[in-house]
Amino acid sequence: MHYHTIIVGAGPAGLFAAQALGQHRKSVLVLERNKRAGRKLLVSGAGQCNFTHDGPIEHFLECYHNQAKFIKKALFSFTNKDTMRFFESLDVPYQVFPNQKVFPKSMKSEDVLGALLKACQKGNVQIEYGQTVGQISIYDGVYTIETEEGKRYFSDHVVIATGGKSYAPLGSDGKGYEIAQSLGHTIITPRPALTDVRLRENPYKPISGVSVQNAELTLWRQNKKLTQYVGDLLFTHKGISGPVIINTSRWMEVGDQLTINYLYPKTYEEVRKEFSESLAQRGKEEVITFLKPLKLPKTLLQVLCQQIGLDEHTSCAQVNKKMREDLVNILTRCPFTIHQLGGYHIAMVTAGGVHLKEVNPTTMESRKQKGLYFIGEVLDIDGITGGYNIQAAFSTAYLCAQHLIKC
Ligand SMILES: Cc1cc2nc3c(=O)[nH]c(=O)nc-3n(C[C@H](O)[C@H](O)[C@H](O)COP(=O)(O)OP(=O)(O)OC[C@H]3O[C@@H](n4cnc5c(N)ncnc54)[C@H](O)[C@@H]3O)c2cc1C
């Protein structure tokens, strides 16, 4: 059979595009290598699926690093509110958390996947499981799609929705990049993103599980400041994690330096001035008591004192200038060296992918091959945590489908 459109990959991007085309009576086939659809979607948000973020859509533009220009049209054409309405219309009510993350009310990712599959079924979308697309060729305007299992399919249009490279056992292993390359596309070197930082010797191991709200991270490479970000920090048994680390990990390399200001929004200078004025006046008060109003976890303060060789029970009057400087430094410029970054097996998304210059941002069509499209994570798009990646999958899929409906 010859299809109007063949979609490679039954993740959120592929399924969303498929159901939209199905509603418009296009003959659509989805080829999925796994025995079932949306395996990554099922584990997303710890199985609860944080499928978008609330708030003004304009704020989304700050959440995709330097890819905002490309994704703007898609996000504004199918917004976070549209996503919420879409699932509501499919009997999946949602709830918005105080941090504006949006989840299905049931807190079950199966409900999100179930709704997408139901919408596909309604549009008579055909899904073939257990078919790993290996090669795609075009001759005389007709695409031939060959699978590693030995099957061949034909279509007028092909949508690559194969995802990134992280969590490969769930289905996305980077095969989509190879296919894109074979069809003339450039791939921005993929790397793990939304991952944690491992330390060589982890002095913070005893406080793993402790977190700090609104810490300010500065990333340095060879003494050059690369980026700065504010968010919650979590100490782990292997190093440091939490949104502030995870969301900046795409910029990090092994050997880079991080400095953390636990007292943000106060600056080093402000804390230095404050301590030089107040510490000596506290007389017999112990340092640990003096630090209490900072509202940092006591166990963290204890480890920080140990790190600079300051006995937490030292009286404030005994803290000399050097010790005071060390204390201010460790509280506002606490240094870390990246020994290792969490690999693809724990990275939630992949940075890099199909070069955005080679894809039309208003249709998701390849600028190299007519009739070829890229949607979702296979593109060189990665968002921060909070529902931005699944929203990007839906928004890019929507634009692509709107264009294909007219073809
Ligand atoms: C642990 C974890 C938690 C996450 N939590 C969130 C979250 O809460 N919120 C959020 O927004 N994002 C989250 N993400 C990211 C989000 O899940 C992805 O960005 C999103 O699934 C990407 O959608 P996609 O459709 O582009 O790709 P995928 O979901 O990866 O789907 C691609 C599909 O293509 C199939 N495929 C690949 N190659 C082939 C081939 N050659 N032939 C046939 N089929 C193929 C795969 O099997 C897969 O089913 C999380 C990711 C992980 C790993």
Short mmCIF file of C-alpha atoms and ligand atoms in Angstrom, two decimals:
data_model
loop_
_atom_site.label_atom_id
_atom_site.label_comp_id
_atom_site.label_asym_id
_atom_site.label_seq_id
_atom_site.Cartn_x
_atom_site.Cartn_y
_atom_site.Cartn_z
CA MET A 1 0.00 0.00 0.00
CA HIS A 2 1.11 3.52 -0.75
CA TYR A 3 0.57 5.97 2.14
CA HIS A 4 0.10 9.73 2.16
CA THR A 5 2.49 9.91 5.14
CA ILE A 6 4.71 7.48 6.98
CA ILE A 7 5.85 8.54 10.43
CA VAL A 8 8.93 6.92 11.94
CA GLY A 9 8.61 6.64 15.72
CA ALA A 10 5.57 6.37 18.00
CA GLY A 11 6.68 8.77 20.72
CA PRO A 12 4.72 11.90 21.68
CA ALA A 13 5.84 13.74 18.52
CA GLY A 14 5.04 10.92 16.10
CA LEU A 15 1.69 10.03 17.70
CA PHE A 16 0.58 13.65 17.89
CA ALA A 17 1.28 14.23 14.20
CA ALA A 18 -0.36 10.91 13.30
CA GLN A 19 -3.63 11.62 15.09
CA ALA A 20 -3.83 15.14 13.58
CA LEU A 21 -3.41 13.71 10.07
CA GLY A 22 -5.80 10.88 10.83
CA GLN A 23 -8.53 13.36 11.81
CA HIS A 24 -8.20 14.78 8.30
CA ARG A 25 -8.57 11.38 6.67
CA LYS A 26 -5.01 11.14 5.41
CA SER A 27 -3.68 7.60 5.08
CA VAL A 28 -1.04 7.42 7.78
CA LEU A 29 1.28 4.65 8.89
CA VAL A 30 3.45 4.88 12.01
CA LEU A 31 6.44 2.55 12.17
CA GLU A 32 7.70 1.83 15.67
CA ARG A 33 10.62 -0.42 16.55
CA ASN A 34 9.27 -1.33 20.01
CA LYS A 35 6.45 -3.71 20.73
CA ARG A 36 4.47 -0.77 22.11
CA ALA A 37 4.23 3.01 21.68
CA GLY A 38 5.60 5.84 23.81
CA ARG A 39 7.93 3.98 26.14
CA LYS A 40 9.83 7.16 26.98
CA LEU A 41 6.62 9.07 27.48
CA LEU A 42 5.59 6.42 29.99
CA VAL A 43 8.66 7.00 32.18
CA SER A 44 8.55 10.77 31.83
CA GLY A 45 8.06 12.79 34.99
CA ALA A 46 8.77 9.63 37.01
CA GLY A 47 5.81 7.88 35.36
CA GLN A 48 3.52 10.83 36.03
CA CYS A 49 4.21 12.77 32.80
CA ASN A 50 4.84 16.45 33.23
CA PHE A 51 3.51 17.11 29.74
CA THR A 52 3.72 20.91 29.66
CA HIS A 53 4.19 24.03 31.78
CA ASP A 54 1.65 26.67 32.73
CA GLY A 55 2.19 30.42 32.38
CA PRO A 56 2.59 32.76 29.42
CA ILE A 57 3.86 31.02 26.29
CA GLU A 58 6.36 33.91 25.84
CA HIS A 59 8.26 32.56 28.86
CA PHE A 60 8.83 29.30 27.01
CA LEU A 61 11.23 31.07 24.69
CA GLU A 62 13.75 31.36 27.52
CA CYS A 63 13.65 27.62 28.10
CA TYR A 64 15.21 26.27 24.90
CA HIS A 65 18.66 27.85 25.15
CA ASN A 66 19.63 29.31 21.77
CA GLN A 67 16.95 27.45 19.81
CA ALA A 68 14.10 29.81 20.72
CA LYS A 69 14.08 31.53 17.32
CA PHE A 70 13.45 28.25 15.53
CA ILE A 71 10.78 26.90 17.85
CA LYS A 72 8.86 30.15 18.38
CA LYS A 73 6.43 29.64 15.50
CA ALA A 74 5.65 26.08 16.61
CA LEU A 75 5.10 27.10 20.25
CA PHE A 76 2.86 30.00 19.34
CA SER A 77 0.87 27.87 16.88
CA PHE A 78 0.21 25.10 19.40
CA THR A 79 0.71 26.53 22.88
CA ASN A 80 0.83 25.03 26.35
CA LYS A 81 -2.85 26.00 26.79
CA ASP A 82 -3.68 24.18 23.54
CA THR A 83 -1.96 21.08 24.93
CA MET A 84 -4.02 21.27 28.12
CA ARG A 85 -7.25 21.75 26.14
CA PHE A 86 -6.29 18.92 23.79
CA PHE A 87 -5.96 16.41 26.62
CA GLU A 88 -9.06 17.68 28.36
CA SER A 89 -11.00 17.10 25.15
CA LEU A 90 -9.75 13.52 25.23
CA ASP A 91 -11.01 13.03 28.80
CA VAL A 92 -7.62 13.53 30.41
CA PRO A 93 -8.05 16.40 32.88
CA TYR A 94 -4.88 18.05 34.10
CA GLN A 95 -3.58 19.67 37.24
CA VAL A 96 -1.13 22.53 37.60
CA PHE A 97 1.38 22.33 40.43
CA PRO A 98 2.55 25.43 42.35
CA ASN A 99 5.79 25.30 40.32
CA GLN A 100 3.57 25.50 37.20
CA LYS A 101 4.38 22.00 36.00
CA VAL A 102 1.34 20.44 34.35
CA PHE A 103 0.46 16.76 34.89
CA PRO A 104 -2.57 14.61 34.14
CA LYS A 105 -4.91 14.76 37.14
CA SER A 106 -4.50 11.00 37.56
CA MET A 107 -0.68 11.49 37.72
CA LYS A 108 -0.42 8.56 35.32
CA SER A 109 1.57 8.86 32.11
CA GLU A 110 -0.45 5.91 30.70
CA ASP A 111 -3.44 8.24 30.52
CA VAL A 112 -1.54 10.70 28.32
CA LEU A 113 -0.30 7.90 26.07
CA GLY A 114 -3.73 6.24 26.07
CA ALA A 115 -5.36 9.49 24.90
CA LEU A 116 -2.90 9.88 22.02
CA LEU A 117 -3.45 6.28 20.94
CA LYS A 118 -7.21 6.66 21.17
CA ALA A 119 -7.04 9.78 18.98
CA CYS A 120 -4.92 7.83 16.49
CA GLN A 121 -7.44 5.00 16.47
CA LYS A 122 -10.27 7.47 15.86
CA GLY A 123 -8.42 8.78 12.80
CA ASN A 124 -7.75 5.24 11.50
CA VAL A 125 -4.02 5.65 11.91
CA GLN A 126 -2.19 2.40 11.30
CA ILE A 127 0.68 1.58 13.67
CA GLU A 128 3.10 -1.24 12.98
CA TYR A 129 5.19 -2.31 15.93
CA GLY A 130 8.48 -4.19 15.86
CA GLN A 131 9.66 -2.39 12.69
CA THR A 132 13.01 -0.63 12.93
CA VAL A 133 13.42 1.75 10.04
CA GLY A 134 16.93 1.33 8.65
CA GLN A 135 16.92 3.11 5.34
CA ILE A 136 14.87 5.70 3.51
CA SER A 137 15.29 6.57 -0.15
CA ILE A 138 13.43 8.76 -2.59
CA TYR A 139 12.87 8.18 -6.27
CA ASP A 140 10.58 10.17 -8.52
CA GLY A 141 8.86 11.84 -5.55
CA VAL A 142 8.07 8.53 -3.82
CA TYR A 143 9.70 7.53 -0.55
CA THR A 144 10.71 3.94 0.07
CA ILE A 145 11.10 3.03 3.72
CA GLU A 146 12.95 -0.19 4.52
CA THR A 147 13.05 -1.81 7.90
CA GLU A 148 15.74 -3.97 9.44
CA GLU A 149 13.10 -6.69 9.66
CA GLY A 150 12.97 -6.78 5.84
CA LYS A 151 9.75 -4.92 5.08
CA ARG A 152 9.27 -2.11 2.55
CA TYR A 153 6.74 0.68 2.61
CA PHE A 154 5.95 3.55 0.23
CA SER A 155 4.70 7.07 0.83
CA ASP A 156 4.56 10.63 -0.51
CA HIS A 157 5.83 12.13 2.75
CA VAL A 158 8.03 10.89 5.58
CA VAL A 159 8.14 12.30 9.10
CA ILE A 160 11.16 11.42 11.23
CA ALA A 161 10.10 11.38 14.89
CA THR A 162 12.74 9.04 16.23
CA GLY A 163 13.72 11.07 19.31
CA GLY A 164 17.24 11.56 20.62
CA LYS A 165 19.85 9.20 21.96
CA SER A 166 19.26 9.00 25.69
CA TYR A 167 17.65 6.03 27.47
CA ALA A 168 18.38 3.90 24.39
CA PRO A 169 16.67 0.77 25.80
CA LEU A 170 13.39 2.68 25.49
CA GLY A 171 13.83 2.88 21.71
CA SER A 172 15.64 6.10 20.74
CA ASP A 173 19.25 5.20 20.07
CA GLY A 174 20.25 7.87 17.57
CA LYS A 175 19.22 5.88 14.48
CA GLY A 176 17.20 8.88 13.32
CA TYR A 177 20.41 10.91 13.02
CA GLU A 178 21.92 8.32 10.68
CA ILE A 179 18.80 8.33 8.52
CA ALA A 180 18.81 12.15 8.42
CA GLN A 181 22.48 12.15 7.44
CA SER A 182 21.88 9.62 4.67
CA LEU A 183 19.28 12.02 3.26
CA GLY A 184 21.78 14.90 3.18
CA HIS A 185 21.29 16.49 6.61
CA THR A 186 23.93 17.81 8.99
CA ILE A 187 23.83 16.57 12.57
CA ILE A 188 24.92 18.83 15.41
CA THR A 189 26.98 16.47 17.55
CA PRO A 190 24.61 14.90 20.07
CA ARG A 191 25.46 15.02 23.78
CA PRO A 192 23.60 14.12 26.95
CA ALA A 193 21.56 16.94 28.50
CA LEU A 194 19.44 17.22 31.62
CA THR A 195 21.89 15.16 33.60
CA ASP A 196 23.82 15.32 36.89
CA VAL A 197 27.43 16.10 37.88
CA ARG A 198 29.78 13.58 39.49
CA LEU A 199 32.65 14.69 41.73
CA ARG A 200 35.99 12.89 42.10
CA GLU A 201 36.07 13.00 45.87
CA ASN A 202 32.69 13.90 47.16
CA PRO A 203 32.92 15.64 50.53
CA TYR A 204 29.17 16.16 50.36
CA LYS A 205 28.36 12.45 50.33
CA PRO A 206 27.30 12.50 54.00
CA ILE A 207 24.62 15.05 53.16
CA SER A 208 23.25 13.34 50.04
CA GLY A 209 19.54 14.08 49.80
CA VAL A 210 19.97 17.59 51.24
CA SER A 211 18.83 20.40 48.95
CA VAL A 212 19.21 24.17 48.75
CA GLN A 213 16.57 26.36 47.17
CA ASN A 214 17.53 29.09 44.71
CA ALA A 215 21.24 28.51 44.53
CA GLU A 216 23.15 30.44 41.89
CA LEU A 217 25.44 28.39 39.69
CA THR A 218 28.26 29.86 37.61
CA LEU A 219 29.94 27.64 35.03
CA TRP A 220 33.61 28.32 34.21
CA ARG A 221 35.96 26.91 31.57
CA GLN A 222 39.62 27.85 31.83
CA ASN A 223 38.70 30.79 34.06
CA LYS A 224 36.14 32.08 31.55
CA LYS A 225 32.56 32.45 32.72
CA LEU A 226 30.29 30.48 30.38
CA THR A 227 26.86 30.78 31.95
CA GLN A 228 24.96 31.48 35.12
CA TYR A 229 21.68 29.98 36.33
CA VAL A 230 19.54 29.99 39.46
CA GLY A 231 17.60 27.00 40.76
CA ASP A 232 17.39 24.33 43.41
CA LEU A 233 20.48 22.26 44.14
CA LEU A 234 20.54 18.70 45.41
CA PHE A 235 23.50 16.86 46.94
CA THR A 236 23.72 13.24 45.84
CA HIS A 237 25.97 10.39 46.87
CA LYS A 238 27.92 10.79 43.62
CA GLY A 239 27.97 14.58 43.39
CA ILE A 240 25.45 17.33 42.72
CA SER A 241 22.14 17.46 40.91
CA GLY A 242 18.77 19.26 41.07
CA PRO A 243 17.29 21.65 38.48
CA VAL A 244 20.16 24.15 38.67
CA ILE A 245 22.65 21.45 37.63
CA ILE A 246 20.38 19.48 35.31
CA ASN A 247 19.27 22.54 33.35
CA THR A 248 22.82 23.77 32.73
CA SER A 249 24.37 20.35 32.09
CA ARG A 250 24.07 20.77 28.31
CA TRP A 251 26.80 23.42 28.49
CA MET A 252 29.15 21.45 30.78
CA GLU A 253 32.28 19.46 30.02
CA VAL A 254 34.45 17.25 32.21
CA GLY A 255 37.09 19.44 33.88
CA ASP A 256 34.89 22.56 33.95
CA GLN A 257 34.61 24.46 37.22
CA LEU A 258 31.37 25.36 38.95
CA THR A 259 30.90 27.86 41.71
CA ILE A 260 27.76 27.89 43.78
CA ASN A 261 26.37 30.85 45.67
CA TYR A 262 24.16 29.31 48.36
CA LEU A 263 23.09 32.77 49.54
CA TYR A 264 21.70 34.09 46.25
CA PRO A 265 20.37 36.79 45.71
CA LYS A 266 23.06 38.15 48.05
CA THR A 267 26.38 38.66 46.30
CA TYR A 268 29.88 37.82 47.51
CA GLU A 269 30.50 41.53 48.18
CA GLU A 270 27.31 41.95 50.20
CA VAL A 271 28.00 38.90 52.35
CA ARG A 272 31.62 39.95 52.82
CA LYS A 273 30.54 43.39 54.04
CA GLU A 274 27.85 41.91 56.28
CA PHE A 275 30.22 39.39 57.87
CA SER A 276 33.04 41.90 58.38
CA GLU A 277 30.61 44.18 60.21
CA SER A 278 28.74 41.62 62.29
CA LEU A 279 30.89 38.54 62.95
CA ALA A 280 33.37 40.11 65.39
CA GLN A 281 30.55 41.72 67.35
CA ARG A 282 29.01 38.34 68.22
CA GLY A 283 31.68 37.62 70.84
CA LYS A 284 31.22 34.19 72.37
CA GLU A 285 28.47 33.07 70.00
CA GLU A 286 29.46 29.93 68.10
CA VAL A 287 29.95 30.23 64.35
CA ILE A 288 27.22 27.66 63.66
CA THR A 289 24.74 29.78 65.65
CA PHE A 290 25.85 32.92 63.83
CA LEU A 291 25.14 31.18 60.51
CA LYS A 292 21.65 29.98 61.52
CA PRO A 293 19.73 33.01 60.11
CA LEU A 294 21.08 32.17 56.66
CA LYS A 295 18.42 29.44 56.59
CA LEU A 296 20.69 26.85 54.97
CA PRO A 297 20.48 23.22 56.11
CA LYS A 298 22.58 22.83 59.27
CA THR A 299 24.29 19.72 57.90
CA LEU A 300 25.42 21.69 54.85
CA LEU A 301 26.80 24.48 57.03
CA GLN A 302 28.69 21.87 59.05
CA VAL A 303 30.25 20.32 55.93
CA LEU A 304 31.16 23.78 54.58
CA CYS A 305 32.87 24.66 57.87
CA GLN A 306 34.79 21.36 57.75
CA GLN A 307 35.83 22.09 54.19
CA ILE A 308 37.62 25.28 55.24
CA GLY A 309 38.97 23.77 58.46
CA LEU A 310 36.78 25.90 60.71
CA ASP A 311 35.42 24.25 63.85
CA GLU A 312 31.71 25.06 63.89
CA HIS A 313 31.92 25.62 67.66
CA THR A 314 34.59 28.32 67.36
CA SER A 315 33.38 31.55 68.93
CA CYS A 316 32.78 34.39 66.52
CA ALA A 317 35.38 36.55 68.26
CA GLN A 318 38.04 33.96 67.44
CA VAL A 319 37.37 33.98 63.70
CA ASN A 320 40.28 35.80 62.14
CA LYS A 321 40.22 37.70 58.84
CA LYS A 322 41.47 34.74 56.78
CA MET A 323 38.85 32.39 58.24
CA ARG A 324 36.15 34.98 57.64
CA GLU A 325 37.24 35.34 54.01
CA ASP A 326 37.21 31.55 53.59
CA LEU A 327 33.73 31.38 55.07
CA VAL A 328 32.35 34.09 52.78
CA ASN A 329 33.99 32.40 49.81
CA ILE A 330 32.62 28.93 50.49
CA LEU A 331 29.12 30.29 51.07
CA THR A 332 29.01 32.40 47.92
CA ARG A 333 31.61 30.84 45.59
CA CYS A 334 31.71 27.22 46.64
CA PRO A 335 33.95 25.51 44.06
CA PHE A 336 33.39 22.17 42.31
CA THR A 337 35.28 20.50 39.49
CA ILE A 338 33.27 18.29 37.13
CA HIS A 339 34.80 14.83 37.24
CA GLN A 340 32.08 13.18 35.19
CA LEU A 341 28.69 13.98 33.72
CA GLY A 342 25.81 11.52 33.81
CA GLY A 343 25.77 9.75 30.42
CA TYR A 344 23.02 8.95 27.97
CA HIS A 345 21.73 6.25 30.27
CA ILE A 346 20.48 8.88 32.72
CA ALA A 347 20.26 12.04 30.63
CA MET A 348 16.62 12.96 30.12
CA VAL A 349 17.19 14.49 26.72
CA THR A 350 19.79 14.82 23.99
CA ALA A 351 21.25 18.16 23.00
CA GLY A 352 22.26 18.36 19.34
CA GLY A 353 20.51 16.65 16.43
CA VAL A 354 19.24 17.66 13.00
CA HIS A 355 20.63 21.10 12.15
CA LEU A 356 17.85 23.67 12.47
CA LYS A 357 19.12 25.72 9.52
CA GLU A 358 18.20 22.80 7.28
CA VAL A 359 14.58 22.62 8.45
CA ASN A 360 11.78 25.07 7.73
CA PRO A 361 10.50 26.35 11.12
CA THR A 362 7.00 27.02 9.78
CA THR A 363 6.42 23.48 8.43
CA MET A 364 9.22 21.29 9.87
CA GLU A 365 9.96 20.26 6.27
CA SER A 366 13.53 19.55 5.30
CA ARG A 367 15.15 22.24 3.19
CA LYS A 368 17.16 19.46 1.54
CA GLN A 369 14.45 16.98 0.55
CA LYS A 370 10.89 17.86 -0.36
CA GLY A 371 8.39 15.72 1.50
CA LEU A 372 10.76 14.91 4.39
CA TYR A 373 9.99 16.27 7.89
CA PHE A 374 11.61 16.25 11.33
CA ILE A 375 9.72 16.69 14.60
CA GLY A 376 10.43 16.32 18.31
CA GLU A 377 13.73 15.53 19.94
CA VAL A 378 15.49 14.35 16.77
CA LEU A 379 15.82 18.06 15.98
CA ASP A 380 18.60 20.10 17.57
CA ILE A 381 16.19 21.27 20.28
CA ASP A 382 16.40 20.60 24.00
CA GLY A 383 14.46 22.34 26.71
CA ILE A 384 14.96 22.64 30.44
CA THR A 385 13.02 20.44 32.87
CA GLY A 386 9.40 21.30 33.57
CA GLY A 387 7.40 19.93 30.63
CA TYR A 388 9.18 21.89 27.90
CA ASN A 389 10.46 18.88 25.96
CA ILE A 390 7.14 17.15 25.54
CA GLN A 391 5.55 20.50 24.65
CA ALA A 392 8.23 20.94 21.97
CA ALA A 393 7.37 17.49 20.62
CA PHE A 394 3.66 18.39 20.37
CA SER A 395 4.20 21.89 18.95
CA THR A 396 6.61 20.78 16.22
CA ALA A 397 4.31 17.84 15.40
CA TYR A 398 1.33 20.18 15.15
CA LEU A 399 2.99 22.52 12.65
CA CYS A 400 4.17 19.60 10.56
CA ALA A 401 0.70 18.03 10.52
CA GLN A 402 -0.99 21.35 9.65
CA HIS A 403 1.24 21.61 6.61
CA LEU A 404 0.78 17.97 5.59
CA ILE A 405 -2.99 18.22 5.87
CA LYS A 406 -2.85 20.72 2.98
CA CYS A 407 -0.56 18.52 0.88
C1 LIG B 1 13.48 9.61 32.46
C2 LIG B 1 12.92 10.70 31.60
C3 LIG B 1 12.01 11.58 32.14
C4 LIG B 1 11.49 12.61 31.35
N1 LIG B 1 10.55 13.44 31.88
C5 LIG B 1 10.03 14.45 31.13
C6 LIG B 1 8.98 15.26 31.62
O1 LIG B 1 8.45 15.05 32.72
N2 LIG B 1 8.56 16.29 30.84
C7 LIG B 1 9.08 16.54 29.59
O2 LIG B 1 8.65 17.49 28.92
N3 LIG B 1 10.02 15.73 29.07
C8 LIG B 1 10.49 14.69 29.80
N4 LIG B 1 11.45 13.84 29.26
C9 LIG B 1 11.86 14.06 27.85
C10 LIG B 1 10.76 13.59 26.89
O3 LIG B 1 10.30 12.31 27.28
C11 LIG B 1 11.27 13.53 25.46
O4 LIG B 1 11.80 14.78 25.12
C12 LIG B 1 10.15 13.16 24.48
O5 LIG B 1 9.70 11.85 24.74
C13 LIG B 1 10.62 13.26 23.03
O6 LIG B 1 9.58 12.85 22.21
P1 LIG B 1 9.86 12.28 20.73
O7 LIG B 1 8.54 11.79 20.25
O8 LIG B 1 10.59 13.29 19.95
O9 LIG B 1 10.87 11.07 20.95
P2 LIG B 1 10.72 9.71 21.78
O10 LIG B 1 9.77 9.86 22.89
O11 LIG B 1 12.09 9.29 22.09
O12 LIG B 1 10.06 8.71 20.74
C14 LIG B 1 10.76 8.26 19.59
C15 LIG B 1 10.18 6.92 19.17
O13 LIG B 1 10.82 6.52 17.96
C16 LIG B 1 11.12 5.14 18.01
N5 LIG B 1 12.24 4.90 17.09
C17 LIG B 1 13.51 5.35 17.19
N6 LIG B 1 14.25 4.96 16.14
C18 LIG B 1 13.43 4.22 15.35
C19 LIG B 1 13.59 3.53 14.12
N7 LIG B 1 14.77 3.53 13.47
N8 LIG B 1 12.53 2.87 13.61
C20 LIG B 1 11.33 2.85 14.24
N9 LIG B 1 11.11 3.47 15.41
C21 LIG B 1 12.15 4.17 15.96
C22 LIG B 1 11.46 4.91 19.46
O14 LIG B 1 11.34 3.56 19.82
C23 LIG B 1 10.45 5.81 20.17
O15 LIG B 1 9.26 5.12 20.45
C24 LIG B 1 11.93 12.78 30.01
C25 LIG B 1 12.84 11.86 29.47
C26 LIG B 1 13.31 10.83 30.25
C27 LIG B 1 14.27 9.85 29.61
#
